[in-house]
PDB file of C-alpha atoms in Angstrom:
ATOM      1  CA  UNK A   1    -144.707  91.398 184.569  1.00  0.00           C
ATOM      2  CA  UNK A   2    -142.125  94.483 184.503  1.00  0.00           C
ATOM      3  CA  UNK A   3    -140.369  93.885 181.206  1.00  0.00           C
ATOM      4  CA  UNK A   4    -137.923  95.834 178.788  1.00  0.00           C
ATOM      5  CA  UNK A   5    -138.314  96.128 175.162  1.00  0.00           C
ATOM      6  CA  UNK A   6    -135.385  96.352 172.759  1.00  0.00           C
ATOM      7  CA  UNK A   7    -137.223  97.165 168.989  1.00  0.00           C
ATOM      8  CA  UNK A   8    -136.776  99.825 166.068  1.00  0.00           C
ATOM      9  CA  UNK A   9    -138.238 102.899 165.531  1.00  0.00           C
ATOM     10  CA  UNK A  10    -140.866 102.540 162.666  1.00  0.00           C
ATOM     11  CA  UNK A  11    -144.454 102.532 162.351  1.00  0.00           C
ATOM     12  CA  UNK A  12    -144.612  99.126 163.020  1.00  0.00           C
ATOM     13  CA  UNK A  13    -142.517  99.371 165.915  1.00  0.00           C
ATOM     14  CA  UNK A  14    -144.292 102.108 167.660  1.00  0.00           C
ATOM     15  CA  UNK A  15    -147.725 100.247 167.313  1.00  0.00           C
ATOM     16  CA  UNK A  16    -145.935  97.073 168.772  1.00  0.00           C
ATOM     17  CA  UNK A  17    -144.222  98.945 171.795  1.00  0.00           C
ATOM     18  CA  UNK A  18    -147.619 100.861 172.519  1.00  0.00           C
ATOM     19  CA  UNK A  19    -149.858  97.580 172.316  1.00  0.00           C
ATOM     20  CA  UNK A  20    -147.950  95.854 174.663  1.00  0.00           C
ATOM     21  CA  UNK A  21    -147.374  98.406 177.086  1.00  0.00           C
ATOM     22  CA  UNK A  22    -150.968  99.059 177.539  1.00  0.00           C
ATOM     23  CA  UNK A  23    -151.831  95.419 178.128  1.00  0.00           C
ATOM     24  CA  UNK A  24    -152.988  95.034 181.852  1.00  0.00           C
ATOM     25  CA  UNK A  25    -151.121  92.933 183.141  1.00  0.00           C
ATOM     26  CA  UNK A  26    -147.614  94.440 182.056  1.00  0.00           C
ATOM     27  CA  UNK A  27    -145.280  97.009 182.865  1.00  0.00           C
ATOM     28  CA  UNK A  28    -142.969  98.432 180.090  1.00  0.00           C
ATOM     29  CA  UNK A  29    -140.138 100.035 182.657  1.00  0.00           C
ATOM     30  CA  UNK A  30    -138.347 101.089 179.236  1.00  0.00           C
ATOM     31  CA  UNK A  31    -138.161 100.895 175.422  1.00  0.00           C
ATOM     32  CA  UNK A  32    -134.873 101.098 173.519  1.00  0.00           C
ATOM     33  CA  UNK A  33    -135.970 102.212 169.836  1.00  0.00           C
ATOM     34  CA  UNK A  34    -133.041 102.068 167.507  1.00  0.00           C
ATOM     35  CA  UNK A  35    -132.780 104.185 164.727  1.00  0.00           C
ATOM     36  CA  UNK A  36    -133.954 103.870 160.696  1.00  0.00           C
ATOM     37  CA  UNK A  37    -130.886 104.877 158.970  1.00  0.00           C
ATOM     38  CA  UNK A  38    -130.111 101.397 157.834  1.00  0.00           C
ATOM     39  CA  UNK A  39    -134.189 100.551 156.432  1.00  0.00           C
ATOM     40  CA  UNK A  40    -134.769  98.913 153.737  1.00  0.00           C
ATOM     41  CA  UNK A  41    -136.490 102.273 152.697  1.00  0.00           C
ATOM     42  CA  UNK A  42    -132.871 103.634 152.935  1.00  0.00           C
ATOM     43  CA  UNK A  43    -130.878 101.107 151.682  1.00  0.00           C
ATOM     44  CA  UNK A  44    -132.930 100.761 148.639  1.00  0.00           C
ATOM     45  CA  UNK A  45    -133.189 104.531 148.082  1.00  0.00           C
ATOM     46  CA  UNK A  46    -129.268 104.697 148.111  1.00  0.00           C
ATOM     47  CA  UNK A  47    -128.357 101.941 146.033  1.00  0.00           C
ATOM     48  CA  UNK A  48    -128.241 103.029 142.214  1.00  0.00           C
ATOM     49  CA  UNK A  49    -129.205  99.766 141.108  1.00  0.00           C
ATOM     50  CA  UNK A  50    -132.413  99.728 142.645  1.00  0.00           C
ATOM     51  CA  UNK A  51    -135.603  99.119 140.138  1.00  0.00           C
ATOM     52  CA  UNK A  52    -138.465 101.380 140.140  1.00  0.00           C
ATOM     53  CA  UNK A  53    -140.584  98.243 141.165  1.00  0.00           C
ATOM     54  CA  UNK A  54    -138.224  97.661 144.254  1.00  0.00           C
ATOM     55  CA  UNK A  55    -138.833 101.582 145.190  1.00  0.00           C
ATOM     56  CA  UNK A  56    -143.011 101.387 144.862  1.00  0.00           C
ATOM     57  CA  UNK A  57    -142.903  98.122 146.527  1.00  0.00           C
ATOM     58  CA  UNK A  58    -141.499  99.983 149.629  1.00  0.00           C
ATOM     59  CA  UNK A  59    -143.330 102.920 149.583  1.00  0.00           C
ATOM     60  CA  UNK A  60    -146.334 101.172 149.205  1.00  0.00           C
ATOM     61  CA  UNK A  61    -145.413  99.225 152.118  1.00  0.00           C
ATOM     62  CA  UNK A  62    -144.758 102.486 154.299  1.00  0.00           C
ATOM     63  CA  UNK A  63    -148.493 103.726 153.026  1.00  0.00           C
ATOM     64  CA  UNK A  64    -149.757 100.437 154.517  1.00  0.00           C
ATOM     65  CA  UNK A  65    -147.928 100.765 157.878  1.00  0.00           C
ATOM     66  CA  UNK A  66    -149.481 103.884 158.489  1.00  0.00           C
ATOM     67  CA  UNK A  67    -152.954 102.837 157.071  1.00  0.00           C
ATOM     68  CA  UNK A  68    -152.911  99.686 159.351  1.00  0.00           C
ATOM     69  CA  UNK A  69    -151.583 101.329 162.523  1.00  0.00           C
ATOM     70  CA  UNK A  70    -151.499 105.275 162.213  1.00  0.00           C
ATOM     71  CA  UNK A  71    -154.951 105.799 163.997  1.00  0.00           C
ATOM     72  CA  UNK A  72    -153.955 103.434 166.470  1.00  0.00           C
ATOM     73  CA  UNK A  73    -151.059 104.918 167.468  1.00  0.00           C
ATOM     74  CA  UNK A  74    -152.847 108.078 167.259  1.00  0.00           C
ATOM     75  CA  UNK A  75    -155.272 107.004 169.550  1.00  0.00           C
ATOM     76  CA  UNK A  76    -153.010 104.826 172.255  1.00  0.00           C
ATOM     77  CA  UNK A  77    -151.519 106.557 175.587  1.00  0.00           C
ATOM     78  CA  UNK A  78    -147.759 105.727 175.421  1.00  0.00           C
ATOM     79  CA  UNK A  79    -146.854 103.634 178.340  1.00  0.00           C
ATOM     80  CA  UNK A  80    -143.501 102.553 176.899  1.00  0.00           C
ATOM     81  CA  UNK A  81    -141.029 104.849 177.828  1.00  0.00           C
ATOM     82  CA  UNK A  82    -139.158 105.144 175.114  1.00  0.00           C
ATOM     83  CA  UNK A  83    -135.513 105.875 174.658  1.00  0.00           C
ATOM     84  CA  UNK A  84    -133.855 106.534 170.941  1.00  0.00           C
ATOM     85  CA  UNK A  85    -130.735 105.198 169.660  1.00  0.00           C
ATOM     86  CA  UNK A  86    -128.485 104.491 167.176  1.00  0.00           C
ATOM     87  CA  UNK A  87    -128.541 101.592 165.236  1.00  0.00           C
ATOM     88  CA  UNK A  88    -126.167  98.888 166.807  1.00  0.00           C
ATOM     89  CA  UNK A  89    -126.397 101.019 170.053  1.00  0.00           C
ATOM     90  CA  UNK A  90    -128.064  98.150 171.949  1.00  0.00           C
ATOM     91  CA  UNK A  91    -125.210  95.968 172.115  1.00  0.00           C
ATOM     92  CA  UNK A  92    -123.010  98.777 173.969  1.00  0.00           C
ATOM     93  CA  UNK A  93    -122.160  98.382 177.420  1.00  0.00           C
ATOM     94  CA  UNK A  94    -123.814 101.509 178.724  1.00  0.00           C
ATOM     95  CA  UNK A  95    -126.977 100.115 177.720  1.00  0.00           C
ATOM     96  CA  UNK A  96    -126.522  96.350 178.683  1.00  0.00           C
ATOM     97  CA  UNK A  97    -125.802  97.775 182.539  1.00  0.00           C
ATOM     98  CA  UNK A  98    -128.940 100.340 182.562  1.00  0.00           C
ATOM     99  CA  UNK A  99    -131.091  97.421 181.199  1.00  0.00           C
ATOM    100  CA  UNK A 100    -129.540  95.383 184.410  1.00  0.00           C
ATOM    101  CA  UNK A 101    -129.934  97.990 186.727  1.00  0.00           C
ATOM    102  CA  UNK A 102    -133.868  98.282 185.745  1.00  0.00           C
ATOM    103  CA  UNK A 103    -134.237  94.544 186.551  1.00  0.00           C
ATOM    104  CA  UNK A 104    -136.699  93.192 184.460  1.00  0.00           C
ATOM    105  CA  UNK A 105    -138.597  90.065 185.073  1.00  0.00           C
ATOM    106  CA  UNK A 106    -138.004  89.919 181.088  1.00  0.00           C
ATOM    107  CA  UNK A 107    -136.367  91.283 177.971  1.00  0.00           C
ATOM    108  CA  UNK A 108    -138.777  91.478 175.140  1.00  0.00           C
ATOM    109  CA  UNK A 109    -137.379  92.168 171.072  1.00  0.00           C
ATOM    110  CA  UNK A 110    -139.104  92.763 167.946  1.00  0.00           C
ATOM    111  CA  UNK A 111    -137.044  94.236 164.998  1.00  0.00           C
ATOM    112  CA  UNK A 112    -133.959  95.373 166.831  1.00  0.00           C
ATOM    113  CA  UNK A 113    -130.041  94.148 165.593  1.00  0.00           C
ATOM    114  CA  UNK A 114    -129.197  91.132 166.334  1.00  0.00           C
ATOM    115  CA  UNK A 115    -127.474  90.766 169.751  1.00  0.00           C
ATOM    116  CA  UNK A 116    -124.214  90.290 171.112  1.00  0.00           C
ATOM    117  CA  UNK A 117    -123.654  92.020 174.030  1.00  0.00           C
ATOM    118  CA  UNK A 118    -124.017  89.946 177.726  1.00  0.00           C
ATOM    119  CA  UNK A 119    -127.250  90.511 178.381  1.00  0.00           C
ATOM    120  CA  UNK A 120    -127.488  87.508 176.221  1.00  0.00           C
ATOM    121  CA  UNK A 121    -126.385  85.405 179.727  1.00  0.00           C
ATOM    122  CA  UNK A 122    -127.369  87.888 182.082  1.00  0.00           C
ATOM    123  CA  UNK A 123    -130.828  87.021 180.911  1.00  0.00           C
ATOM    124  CA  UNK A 124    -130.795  83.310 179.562  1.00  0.00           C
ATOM    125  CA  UNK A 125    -134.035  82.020 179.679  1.00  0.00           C
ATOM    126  CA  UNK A 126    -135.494  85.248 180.183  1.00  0.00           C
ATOM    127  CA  UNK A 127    -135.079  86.886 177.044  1.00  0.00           C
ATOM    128  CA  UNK A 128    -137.765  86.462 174.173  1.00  0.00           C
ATOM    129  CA  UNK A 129    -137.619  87.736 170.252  1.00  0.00           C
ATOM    130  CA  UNK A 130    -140.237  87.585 168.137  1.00  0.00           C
ATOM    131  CA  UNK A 131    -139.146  86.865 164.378  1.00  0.00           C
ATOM    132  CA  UNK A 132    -141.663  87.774 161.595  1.00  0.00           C
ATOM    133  CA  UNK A 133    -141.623  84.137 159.521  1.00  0.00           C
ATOM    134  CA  UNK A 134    -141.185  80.498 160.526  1.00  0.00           C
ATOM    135  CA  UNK A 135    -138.343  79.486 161.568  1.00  0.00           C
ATOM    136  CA  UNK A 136    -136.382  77.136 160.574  1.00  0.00           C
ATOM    137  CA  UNK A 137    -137.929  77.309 157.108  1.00  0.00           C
ATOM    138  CA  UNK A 138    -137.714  81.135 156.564  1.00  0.00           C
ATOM    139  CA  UNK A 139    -134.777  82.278 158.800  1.00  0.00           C
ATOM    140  CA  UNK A 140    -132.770  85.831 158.238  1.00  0.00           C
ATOM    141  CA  UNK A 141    -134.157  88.884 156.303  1.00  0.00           C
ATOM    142  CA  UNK A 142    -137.917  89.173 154.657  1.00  0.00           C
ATOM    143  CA  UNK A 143    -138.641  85.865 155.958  1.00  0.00           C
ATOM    144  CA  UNK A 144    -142.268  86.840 155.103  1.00  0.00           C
ATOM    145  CA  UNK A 145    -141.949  87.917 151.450  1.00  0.00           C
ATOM    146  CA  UNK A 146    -139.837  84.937 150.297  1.00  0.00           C
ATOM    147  CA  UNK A 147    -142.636  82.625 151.169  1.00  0.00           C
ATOM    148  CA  UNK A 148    -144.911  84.747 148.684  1.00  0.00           C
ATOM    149  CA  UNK A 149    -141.884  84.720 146.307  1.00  0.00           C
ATOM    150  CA  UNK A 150    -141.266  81.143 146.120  1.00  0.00           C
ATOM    151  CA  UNK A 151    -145.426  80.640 146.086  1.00  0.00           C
ATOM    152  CA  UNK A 152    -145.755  79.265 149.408  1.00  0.00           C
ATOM    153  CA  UNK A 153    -148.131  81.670 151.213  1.00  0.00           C
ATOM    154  CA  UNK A 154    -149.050  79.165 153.876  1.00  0.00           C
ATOM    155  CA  UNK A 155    -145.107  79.630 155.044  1.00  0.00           C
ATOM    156  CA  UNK A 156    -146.046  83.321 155.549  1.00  0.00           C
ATOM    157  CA  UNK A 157    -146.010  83.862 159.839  1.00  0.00           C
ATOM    158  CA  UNK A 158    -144.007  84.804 163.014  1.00  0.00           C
ATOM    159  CA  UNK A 159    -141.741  83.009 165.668  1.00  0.00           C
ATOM    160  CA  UNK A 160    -142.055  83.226 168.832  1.00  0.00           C
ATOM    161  CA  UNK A 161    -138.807  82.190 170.826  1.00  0.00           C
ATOM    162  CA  UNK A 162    -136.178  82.116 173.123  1.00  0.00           C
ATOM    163  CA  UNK A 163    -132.980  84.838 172.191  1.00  0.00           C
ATOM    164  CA  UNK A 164    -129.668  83.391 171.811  1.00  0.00           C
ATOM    165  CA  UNK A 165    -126.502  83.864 169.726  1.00  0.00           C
ATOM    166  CA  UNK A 166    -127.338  82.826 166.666  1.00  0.00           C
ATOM    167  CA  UNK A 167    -129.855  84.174 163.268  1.00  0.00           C
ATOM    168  CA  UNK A 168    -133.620  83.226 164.459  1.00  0.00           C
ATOM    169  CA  UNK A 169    -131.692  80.009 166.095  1.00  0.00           C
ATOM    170  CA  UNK A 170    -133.310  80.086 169.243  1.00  0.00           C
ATOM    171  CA  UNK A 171    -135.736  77.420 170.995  1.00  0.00           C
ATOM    172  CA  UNK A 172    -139.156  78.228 169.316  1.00  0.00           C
ATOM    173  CA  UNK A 173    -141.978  78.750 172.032  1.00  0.00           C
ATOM    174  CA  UNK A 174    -144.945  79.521 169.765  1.00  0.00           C
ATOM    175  CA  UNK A 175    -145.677  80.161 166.046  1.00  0.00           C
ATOM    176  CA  UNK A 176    -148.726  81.505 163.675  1.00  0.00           C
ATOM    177  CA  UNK A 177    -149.675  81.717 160.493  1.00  0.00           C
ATOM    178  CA  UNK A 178    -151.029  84.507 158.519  1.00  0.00           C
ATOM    179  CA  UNK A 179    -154.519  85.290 157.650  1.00  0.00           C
ATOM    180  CA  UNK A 180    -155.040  85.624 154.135  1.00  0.00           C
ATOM    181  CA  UNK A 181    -157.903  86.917 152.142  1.00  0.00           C
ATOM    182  CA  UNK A 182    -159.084  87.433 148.745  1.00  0.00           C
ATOM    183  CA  UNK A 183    -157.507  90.624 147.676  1.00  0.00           C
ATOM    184  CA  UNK A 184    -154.615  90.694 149.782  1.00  0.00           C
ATOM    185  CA  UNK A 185    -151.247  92.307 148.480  1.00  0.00           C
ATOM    186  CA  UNK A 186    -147.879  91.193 150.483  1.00  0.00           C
ATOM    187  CA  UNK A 187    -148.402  94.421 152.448  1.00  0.00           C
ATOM    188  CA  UNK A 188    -151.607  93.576 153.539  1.00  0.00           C
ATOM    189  CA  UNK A 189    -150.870  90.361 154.940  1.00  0.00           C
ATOM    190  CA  UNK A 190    -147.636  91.226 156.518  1.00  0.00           C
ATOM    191  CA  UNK A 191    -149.503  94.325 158.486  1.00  0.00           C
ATOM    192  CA  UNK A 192    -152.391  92.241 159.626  1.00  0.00           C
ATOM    193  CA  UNK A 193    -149.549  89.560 160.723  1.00  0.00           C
ATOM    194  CA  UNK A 194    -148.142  92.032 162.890  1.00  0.00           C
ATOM    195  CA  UNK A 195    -151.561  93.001 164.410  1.00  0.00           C
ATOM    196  CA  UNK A 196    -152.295  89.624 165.797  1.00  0.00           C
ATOM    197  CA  UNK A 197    -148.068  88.958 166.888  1.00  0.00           C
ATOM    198  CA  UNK A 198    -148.950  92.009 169.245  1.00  0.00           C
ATOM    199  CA  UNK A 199    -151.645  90.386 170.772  1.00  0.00           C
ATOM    200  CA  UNK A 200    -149.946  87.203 171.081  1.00  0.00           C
ATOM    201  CA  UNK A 201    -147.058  88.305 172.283  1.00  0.00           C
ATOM    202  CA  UNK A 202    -148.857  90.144 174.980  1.00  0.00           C
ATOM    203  CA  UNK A 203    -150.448  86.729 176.264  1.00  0.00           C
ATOM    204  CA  UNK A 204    -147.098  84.918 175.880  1.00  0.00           C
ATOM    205  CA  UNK A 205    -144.804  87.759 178.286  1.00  0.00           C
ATOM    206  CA  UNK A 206    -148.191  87.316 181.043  1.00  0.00           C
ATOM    207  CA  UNK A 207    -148.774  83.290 180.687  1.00  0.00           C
ATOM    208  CA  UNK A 208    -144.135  83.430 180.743  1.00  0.00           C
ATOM    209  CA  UNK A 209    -144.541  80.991 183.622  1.00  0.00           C
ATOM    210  CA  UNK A 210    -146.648  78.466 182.460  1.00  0.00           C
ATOM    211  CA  UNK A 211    -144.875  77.916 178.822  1.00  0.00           C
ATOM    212  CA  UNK A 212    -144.483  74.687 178.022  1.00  0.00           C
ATOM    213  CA  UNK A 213    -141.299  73.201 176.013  1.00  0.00           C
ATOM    214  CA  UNK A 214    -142.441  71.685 172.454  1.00  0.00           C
ATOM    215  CA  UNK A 215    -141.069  69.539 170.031  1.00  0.00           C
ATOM    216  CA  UNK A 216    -139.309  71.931 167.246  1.00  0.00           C
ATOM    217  CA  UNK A 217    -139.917  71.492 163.846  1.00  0.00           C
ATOM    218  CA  UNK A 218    -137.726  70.429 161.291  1.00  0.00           C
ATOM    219  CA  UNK A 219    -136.841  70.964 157.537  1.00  0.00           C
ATOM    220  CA  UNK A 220    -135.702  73.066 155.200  1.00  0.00           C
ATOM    221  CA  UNK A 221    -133.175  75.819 156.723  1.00  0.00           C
ATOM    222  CA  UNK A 222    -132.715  78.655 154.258  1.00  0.00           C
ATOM    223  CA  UNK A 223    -131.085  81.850 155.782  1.00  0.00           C
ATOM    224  CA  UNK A 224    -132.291  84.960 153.406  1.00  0.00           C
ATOM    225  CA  UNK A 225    -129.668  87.873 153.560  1.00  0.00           C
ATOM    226  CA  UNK A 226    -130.822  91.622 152.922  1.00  0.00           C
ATOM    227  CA  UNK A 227    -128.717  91.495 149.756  1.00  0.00           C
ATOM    228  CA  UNK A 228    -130.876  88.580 148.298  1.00  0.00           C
ATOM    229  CA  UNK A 229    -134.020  90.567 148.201  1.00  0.00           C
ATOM    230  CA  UNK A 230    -133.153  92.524 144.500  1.00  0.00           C
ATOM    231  CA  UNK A 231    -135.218  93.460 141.530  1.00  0.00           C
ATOM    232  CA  UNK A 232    -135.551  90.326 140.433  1.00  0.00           C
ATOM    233  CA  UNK A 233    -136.832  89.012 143.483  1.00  0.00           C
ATOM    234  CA  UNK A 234    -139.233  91.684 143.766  1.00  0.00           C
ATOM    235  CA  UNK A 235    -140.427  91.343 139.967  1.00  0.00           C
ATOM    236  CA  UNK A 236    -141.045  87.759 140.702  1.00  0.00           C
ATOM    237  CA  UNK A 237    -143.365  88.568 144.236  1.00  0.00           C
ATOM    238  CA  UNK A 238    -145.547  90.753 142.147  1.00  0.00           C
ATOM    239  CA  UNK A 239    -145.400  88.614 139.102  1.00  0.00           C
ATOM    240  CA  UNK A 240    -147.427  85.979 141.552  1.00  0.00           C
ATOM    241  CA  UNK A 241    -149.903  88.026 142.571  1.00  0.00           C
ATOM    242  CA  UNK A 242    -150.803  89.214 139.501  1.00  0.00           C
ATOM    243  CA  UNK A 243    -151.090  85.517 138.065  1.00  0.00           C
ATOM    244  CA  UNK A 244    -153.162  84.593 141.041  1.00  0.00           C
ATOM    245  CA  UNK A 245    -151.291  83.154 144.111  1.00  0.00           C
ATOM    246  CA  UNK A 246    -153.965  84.035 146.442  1.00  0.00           C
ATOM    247  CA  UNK A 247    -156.931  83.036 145.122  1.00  0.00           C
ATOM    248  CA  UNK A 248    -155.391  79.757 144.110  1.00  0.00           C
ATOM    249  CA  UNK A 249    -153.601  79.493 147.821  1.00  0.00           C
ATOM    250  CA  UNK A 250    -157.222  79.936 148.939  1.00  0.00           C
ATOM    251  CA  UNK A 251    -158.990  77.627 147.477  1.00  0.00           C
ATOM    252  CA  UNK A 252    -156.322  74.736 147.942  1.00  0.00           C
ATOM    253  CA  UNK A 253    -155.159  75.437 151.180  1.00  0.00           C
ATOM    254  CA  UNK A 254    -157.449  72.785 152.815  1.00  0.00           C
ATOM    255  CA  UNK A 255    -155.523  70.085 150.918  1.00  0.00           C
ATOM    256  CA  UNK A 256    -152.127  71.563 151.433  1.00  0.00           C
ATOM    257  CA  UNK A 257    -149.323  69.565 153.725  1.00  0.00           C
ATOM    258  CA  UNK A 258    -148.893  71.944 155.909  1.00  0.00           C
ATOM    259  CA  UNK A 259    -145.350  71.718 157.600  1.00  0.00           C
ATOM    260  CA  UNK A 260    -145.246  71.689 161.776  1.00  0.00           C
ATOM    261  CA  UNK A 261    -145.190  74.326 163.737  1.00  0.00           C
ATOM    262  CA  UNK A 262    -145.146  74.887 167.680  1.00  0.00           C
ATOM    263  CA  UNK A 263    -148.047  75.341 169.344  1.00  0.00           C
ATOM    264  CA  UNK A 264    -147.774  75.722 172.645  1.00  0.00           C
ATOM    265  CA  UNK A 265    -149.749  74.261 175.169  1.00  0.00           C
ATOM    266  CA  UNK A 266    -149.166  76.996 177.963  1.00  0.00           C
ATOM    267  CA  UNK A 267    -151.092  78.880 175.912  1.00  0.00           C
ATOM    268  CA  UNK A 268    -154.804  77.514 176.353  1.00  0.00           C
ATOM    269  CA  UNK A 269    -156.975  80.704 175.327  1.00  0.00           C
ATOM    270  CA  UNK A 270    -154.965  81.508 171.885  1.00  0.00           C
TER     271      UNK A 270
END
């Protein structure tokens, strides 16, 4: 499957872009890796109002990134081609008609801006986004820390899904939930998330042909903006953990409702 990726240019990112390219049965003909200057690493180091909490919480999760994937991206061949841009720069013309003239069975995005340029009908259909938490319960920004700030850990996953116009709006192709364990910080869980989307995403690009089109869930639509994550939000994530989310998630979560999500049946070995 000759495929483009559109992502950012973190650890996280790298490690995604590198897994996937060095799966078998695809072929990454190019990588567009937008720029950091708009992180939350930035945004929260610029803004005078932000609490020393809110700056530990992200360096802490920049020492996980590179705990969970440095040696792996260490060790990995690159196979990606990548190409680095600006922030925003995928939705310029220049880069919608080099994407074309590659001609990619598939466009492939994790973590890039949200898109408006016309590869969103030059590619209908063919264009696939993974978004890290279930949608259309946890749609927008930190989609998997609100979950662990409103105490619902067993809302903590990713999306698989179809691209279109809209915030995580798309038609949802396959979903997962975290694995959580005794111990676990929101770091933790969100890193080891990100290992196993890799490896499912891998499996959905090569099965693309024999997806199947499930019944979407439905229920509570909350869109989280960047601006809503703020001290308080954070005090209250770490507040939980402290008074024992996880252990209590753990030993409940066999009697917990747990709200649908798609499975999908193209998808026999996962």
């Amino acid at each position: 499957m000759d495929i483009v990726i559109l992502t950012g240019d973190e650890i996280r990112h790298e490690y995604v872009r590198k897994k996937i390219a060095s799966h078998s049965g695809i072929n990454v003909l190019r990588t567009y890796c937008e720029s950091a200057e708009r992180s939350l690493k930035n945004r929260i180091d610029q803004d005078q109002n932000s609490s020393i909490l809110e700056k530990h919480h992200i360096d802490a999760r920049m020492q996980s990134e590179e705990d969970f994937f440095g040696d792996a991206i260490f060790a990995m061949p690159d196979y990606s081609n990548p190409r680095k841009i600006k922030k925003g720069a995928i939705n310029s013309e220049d880069i919608s008609s080099a994407i074309c003239a590659l001609q990619p069975d598939l466009l492939i995005c994790y973590g890039a801006s949200l898109i408006k340029s016309s590869l969103l009908d030059r590619f209908k259909g063919r264009f696939l986004n993974v978004h890290l938490g279930l949608s259309p319960y946890y749609r927008g920004s930190g989609t998997n820390i609100w979950p662990l700030i409103n105490d619902e850990p067993h809302m903590v996953g990713a999306t698989f899904m179809h691209i279109d116009a809209g915030i995580d709006t798309g038609a949802i192709i396959h979903q997962i939930r975290a694995d959580i364990f005794l111990g676990d910080g929101p770091h933790s869980i969100g890193n080891r998330l990100i290992k196993k989307m890799a490896e499912i995403y891998c499996h959905i690009i090569c099965s693309f042909d024999n997806l199947a089109e499930e019944n979407q869930p439905k229920g509570k639509n909350i869109l989280y903006l960047r601006k809503h994550f703020d001290s308080k939000a954070c005090s209250t994530l770490y507040h939980n953990f402290q008074n024992g989310m996880i252990s209590n998630y753990l030993r409940a979560r066999n009697s917990i409702n747990l709200p649908y999500i798609v499975c999908n049946s193209g998808l026999s070995a996962v």
